[in-house]
Coordinates of C-alpha atoms and ligand atoms in Angstrom, one line a residue:
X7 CA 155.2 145.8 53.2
X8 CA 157.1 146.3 49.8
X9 CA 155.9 148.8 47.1
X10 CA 154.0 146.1 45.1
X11 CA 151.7 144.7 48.1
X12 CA 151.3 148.7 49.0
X13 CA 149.9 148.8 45.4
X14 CA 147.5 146.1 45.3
X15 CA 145.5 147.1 48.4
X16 CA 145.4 150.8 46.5
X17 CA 144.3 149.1 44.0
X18 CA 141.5 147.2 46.0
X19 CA 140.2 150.4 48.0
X20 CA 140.2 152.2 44.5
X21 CA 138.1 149.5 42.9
X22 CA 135.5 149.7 46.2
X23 CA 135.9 153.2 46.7
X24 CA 134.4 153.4 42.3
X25 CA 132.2 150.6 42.7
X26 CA 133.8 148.8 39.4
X27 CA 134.9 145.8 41.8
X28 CA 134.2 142.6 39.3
X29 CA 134.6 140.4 42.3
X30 CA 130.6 139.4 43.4
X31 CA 131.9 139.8 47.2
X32 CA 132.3 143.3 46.7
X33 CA 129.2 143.7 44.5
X34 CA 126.8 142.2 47.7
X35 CA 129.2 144.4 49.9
X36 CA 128.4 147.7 48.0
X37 CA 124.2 146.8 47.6
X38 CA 123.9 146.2 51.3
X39 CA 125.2 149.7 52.0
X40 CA 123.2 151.3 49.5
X41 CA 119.7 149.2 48.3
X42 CA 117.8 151.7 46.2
X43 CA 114.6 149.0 45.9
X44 CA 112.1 149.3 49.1
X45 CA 108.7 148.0 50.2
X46 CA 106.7 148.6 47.4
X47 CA 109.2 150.2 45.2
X48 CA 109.8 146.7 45.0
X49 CA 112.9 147.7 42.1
X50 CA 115.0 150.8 41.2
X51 CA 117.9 151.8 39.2
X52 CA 121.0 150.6 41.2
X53 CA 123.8 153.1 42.0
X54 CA 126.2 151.4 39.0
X55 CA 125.0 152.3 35.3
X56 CA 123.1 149.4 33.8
X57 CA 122.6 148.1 37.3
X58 CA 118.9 147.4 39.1
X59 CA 118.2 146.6 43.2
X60 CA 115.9 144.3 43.0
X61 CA 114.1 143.8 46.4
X62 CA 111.9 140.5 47.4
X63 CA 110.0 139.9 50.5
X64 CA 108.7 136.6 51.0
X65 CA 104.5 136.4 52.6
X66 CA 104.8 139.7 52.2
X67 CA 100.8 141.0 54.0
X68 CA 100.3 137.4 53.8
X69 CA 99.0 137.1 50.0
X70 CA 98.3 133.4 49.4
X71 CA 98.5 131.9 53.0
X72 CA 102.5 133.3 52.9
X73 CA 102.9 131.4 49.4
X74 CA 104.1 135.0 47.8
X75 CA 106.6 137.0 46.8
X76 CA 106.0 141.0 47.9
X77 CA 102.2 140.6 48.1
X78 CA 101.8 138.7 45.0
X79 CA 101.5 135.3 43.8
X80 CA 101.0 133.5 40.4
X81 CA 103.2 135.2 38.5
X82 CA 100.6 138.9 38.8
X83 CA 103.4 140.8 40.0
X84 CA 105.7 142.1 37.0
X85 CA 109.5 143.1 37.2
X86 CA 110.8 144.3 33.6
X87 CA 114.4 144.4 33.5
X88 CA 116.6 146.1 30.5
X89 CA 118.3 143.4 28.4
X90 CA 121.9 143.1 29.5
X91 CA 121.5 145.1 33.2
X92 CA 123.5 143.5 36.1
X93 CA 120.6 142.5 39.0
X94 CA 121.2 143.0 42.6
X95 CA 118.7 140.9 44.6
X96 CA 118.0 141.3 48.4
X97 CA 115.9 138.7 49.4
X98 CA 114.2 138.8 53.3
X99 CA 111.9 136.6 55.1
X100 CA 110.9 137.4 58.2
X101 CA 108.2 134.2 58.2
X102 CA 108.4 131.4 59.9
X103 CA 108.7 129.3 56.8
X104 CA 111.9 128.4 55.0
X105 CA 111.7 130.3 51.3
X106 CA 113.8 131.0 48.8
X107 CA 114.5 132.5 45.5
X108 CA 115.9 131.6 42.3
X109 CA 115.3 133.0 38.3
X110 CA 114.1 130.4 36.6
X111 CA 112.9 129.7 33.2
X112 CA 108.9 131.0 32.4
X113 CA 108.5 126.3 32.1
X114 CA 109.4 125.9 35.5
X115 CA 106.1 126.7 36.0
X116 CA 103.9 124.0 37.2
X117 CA 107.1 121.8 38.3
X118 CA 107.2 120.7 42.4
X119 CA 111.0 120.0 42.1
X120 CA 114.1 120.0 40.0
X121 CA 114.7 123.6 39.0
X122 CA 117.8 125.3 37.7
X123 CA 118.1 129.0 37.5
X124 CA 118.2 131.0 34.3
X125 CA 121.5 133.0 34.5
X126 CA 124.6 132.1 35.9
X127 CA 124.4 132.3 40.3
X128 CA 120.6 133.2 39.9
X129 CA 119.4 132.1 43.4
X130 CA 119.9 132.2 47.1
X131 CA 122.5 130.0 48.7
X132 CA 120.7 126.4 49.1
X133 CA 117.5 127.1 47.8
X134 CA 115.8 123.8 48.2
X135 CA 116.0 124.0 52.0
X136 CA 115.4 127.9 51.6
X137 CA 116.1 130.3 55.0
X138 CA 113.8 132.0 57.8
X139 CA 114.1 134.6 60.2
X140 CA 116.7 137.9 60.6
X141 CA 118.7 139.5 58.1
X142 CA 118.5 139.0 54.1
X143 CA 120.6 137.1 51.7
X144 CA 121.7 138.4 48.4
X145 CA 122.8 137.6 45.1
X146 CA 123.6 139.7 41.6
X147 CA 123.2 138.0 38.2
X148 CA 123.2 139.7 34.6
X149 CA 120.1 139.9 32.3
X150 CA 121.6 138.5 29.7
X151 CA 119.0 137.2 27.8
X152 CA 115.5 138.5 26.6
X153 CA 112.8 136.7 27.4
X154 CA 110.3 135.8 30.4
X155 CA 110.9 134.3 33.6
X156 CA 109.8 133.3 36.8
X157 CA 111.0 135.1 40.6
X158 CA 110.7 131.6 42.5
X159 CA 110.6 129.8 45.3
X160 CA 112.9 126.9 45.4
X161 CA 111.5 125.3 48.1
X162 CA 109.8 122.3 46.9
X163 CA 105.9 122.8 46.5
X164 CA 106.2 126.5 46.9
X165 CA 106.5 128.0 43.3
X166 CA 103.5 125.4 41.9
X167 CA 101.1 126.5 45.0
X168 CA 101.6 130.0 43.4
X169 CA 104.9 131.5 45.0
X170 CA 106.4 133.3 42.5
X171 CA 106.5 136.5 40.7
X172 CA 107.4 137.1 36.6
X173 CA 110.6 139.0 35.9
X174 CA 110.7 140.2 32.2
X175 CA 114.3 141.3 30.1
X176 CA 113.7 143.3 27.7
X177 CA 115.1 144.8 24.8
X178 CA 113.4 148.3 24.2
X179 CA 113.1 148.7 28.3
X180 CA 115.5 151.8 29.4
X181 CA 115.2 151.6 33.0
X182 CA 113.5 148.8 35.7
X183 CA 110.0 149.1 36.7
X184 CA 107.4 146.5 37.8
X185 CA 103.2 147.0 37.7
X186 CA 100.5 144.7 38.8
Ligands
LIG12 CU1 108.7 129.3 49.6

């Protein structure tokens, strides 16, 4: 190993050691070994500044035959996010049934198929065919613009039989929060 190969993996540990990685490997890598969002403090201020953990369990209790994100559906569940905050999402579903979740646009609503998230990597890997079982998938996106928007299932016939949630980014917020 020569002196400049010595100082890139420094320069590696440093950037996971600070948590200022800019790679979204290491982002997923730092929110699955500390997720500040749990069951029914469904988001929380992230361990970064300007960052949120953003938690989403699909059926959650079962709210709307499964069709639900963290025991809501239709949109009554509200996530307000600061305007320009980075997002970590951990999405889990321990039902049977394949779900998913993207951010998409507040018209997506009432759609079956054909939906495109709102921010750049918004959305689980695949989430037409969506996943079951063990384990959780995550994803980080930035809030970059203000506006309303829709926590939803990709699956097709899932968001317009009432599986999503509303996520809000706003200007004058100062910190996450979510009511119902
Ligand atoms: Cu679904």
């Amino acid at each position: 190993m020569n002196w400049k190969s010595i100082g890139t993996t420094w320069l590696v540990l440093a950037a996971l050691a600070a948590g200022t990685g800019g790679a979204g490997g290491v982002a997923q890598a730092q929110a699955k070994a500390v997720f500040t969002a749990t069951p029914g403090h469904w988001v929380a201020k992230g361990t970064s500044a300007k960052t949120a953990d953003l938690l989403v369990i699909a059926g959650y209790k079962n709210v709307n035959n499964g069709m639900s994100f963290n025991g809501y559906a239709n949109g009554q569940l509200k996530v307000t996010i600061p305007l320009g905050w980075k997002v970590n999402v951990k999405f889990e579903n321990p039902s049977p049934i394949p779900h998913s979740v993207m951010i998409v646009p507040a018209a997506t609503k009432g759609k079956a198929t054909g939906f495109t998230p709102a921010f750049p990597h918004a959305e689980t890997p695949n989430p037409s065919r969506g996943y079951s079982g063990k384990g959780a998938q995550m994803f980080t996106f930035t809030a970059s613009k203000a506006g309303t928007y829709l926590i939803w299932c990709g699956v097709p016939g899932h968001g317009i039989a009432g599986m999503y949630d509303t996520l809000v980014v706003s200007k004058s917020a100062r910190a996450p929060s979510f009511s119902a």
